[in-house]
Steps between C-alpha positions, in 0.01 A plus 500: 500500500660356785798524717725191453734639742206442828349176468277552768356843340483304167323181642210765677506657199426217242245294772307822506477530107406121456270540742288756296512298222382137611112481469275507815634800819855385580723691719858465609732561809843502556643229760871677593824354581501440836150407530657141591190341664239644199725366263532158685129489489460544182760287362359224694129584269686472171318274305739421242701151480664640139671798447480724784520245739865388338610897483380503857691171554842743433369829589293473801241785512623899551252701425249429249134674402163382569237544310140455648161452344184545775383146440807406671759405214800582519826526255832558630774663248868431600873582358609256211880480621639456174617719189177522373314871552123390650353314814339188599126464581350197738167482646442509856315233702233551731572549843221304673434212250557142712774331301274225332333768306791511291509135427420402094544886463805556253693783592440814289927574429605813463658684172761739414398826412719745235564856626185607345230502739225575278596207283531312819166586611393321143701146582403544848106537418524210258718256664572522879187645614301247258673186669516679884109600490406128408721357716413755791103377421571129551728553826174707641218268429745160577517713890127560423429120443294548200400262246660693177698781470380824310632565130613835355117513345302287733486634847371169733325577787468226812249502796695387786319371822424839687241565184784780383630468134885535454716521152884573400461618147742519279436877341606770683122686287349217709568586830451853464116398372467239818590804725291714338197222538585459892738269464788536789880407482662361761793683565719190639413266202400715179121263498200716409175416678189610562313444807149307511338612843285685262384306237308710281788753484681232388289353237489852383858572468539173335230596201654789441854422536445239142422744301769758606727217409390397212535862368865465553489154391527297798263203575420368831435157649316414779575221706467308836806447764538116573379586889135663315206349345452694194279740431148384233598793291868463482618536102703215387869565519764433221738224550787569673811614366803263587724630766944539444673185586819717626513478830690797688716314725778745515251801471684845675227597722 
């Protein structure tokens, strides 16, 4: 199926194929040799501290594939350099998230992948992109300064100061619902919110945005920043989940 004899045609070819078969709208793009500063750029966003980062550590960075979801995450597919037919897969950091965002956070290492891409796409779905969307949720709301961090089936919601209501969930089916519901995302920092200079358009959204959820089994929490007195009618949230204890001293970004 593919041409062992160009890498470059063969690592195009097997991003775009894995990128059809992860779930949520993924696409890919091919970063050249050559492109030296891209390829800086995006070594430095790495967020790996295992495997890729020790291949990396012997190989710096070529040319490699980027895949792209439109909530912002990103997964970056790169060469194995060994005897082995396949690639590695990291995720990709955030560009604009402060540093401290990433503290407690453990990093979400990346795998190898066999030359199989849709069986890829399977140990991708259920390992990599498990561990990178949690971690990516709890890096967004520690820059947010929330009080928890959404789950995979709790979505948390937080009123910050300026009466708006911000989130980072952790399901990709989330975010497309918040968007749907008014919410915006910040293009810099991946946070969903939804403005409050009109309050009844926001009390609406938030009704019906529970129930949309719930349908796709997703809960929601409301709760109150630390700067805002919270609201009478504010549901009780549920306790909140411990945070990693890795912290990512030596993290490539």
């Amino acid at each position: 199926m593919y041409d062992h004899h160009n890498t470059s045609d063969r690592l195009a070819s097997y991003a775009d194929v894995l990128a059809g078969g992860l779930p949520g709208t993924w696409t890919s793009s091919h970063i050249p040799v050559g492109a030296k500063d891209d390829l800086a750029e995006l070594a430095d966003r790495i967020w790996d501290l295992d495997l890729v980062a020790a291949s990396l550590a012997n190989h710096p960075l070529q040319e490699a594939a980027l895949l792209s979801r439109p909530d912002g995450a990103q997964l970056v597919l790169v060469d194995r350099h060994d005897e082995r037919d396949g690639f590695l897969i990291a995720a990709v950091a955030p560009r604009a998230l402060p540093d401290k965002a990433y503290r407690a956070v453990p990093e979400p290492n990346g795998i190898a992948l066999v030359d199989d891409p849709f069986l890829s796409a399977e140990h991708v779905a259920g390992d990599l992109l498990a561990r990178y969307d949690t971690a990516l949720a709890q890096a967004r709301n520690n820059a947010l300064g929330g009080l928890q961090p959404s789950q995979a089936d709790r979505v948390v919601l937080t009123w910050q100061p300026d009466g708006s209501i911000a989130t980072a969930p952790v399901d990709h089916r989330a975010g497309e619902t918040l968007l749907a519901h008014g919410f915006v995302q910040d293009p810099q920092d991946g946070i969903y919110r939804l403005k409050g200079d009109d309050t009844q358009a926001q009390a609406r959204a938030l009704r019906e945005l529970g129930p949309q959820l719930e349908a796709i089994g997703i809960g929601t929490g409301l709760q109150h920043h630390a700067a805002r007195t919270a609201p009478t009618a504010t549901p009780a949230s549920a306790p909140a989940v411990p945070a990693g204890t890795r912290t990512p001293s030596a993290l490539r970004r």
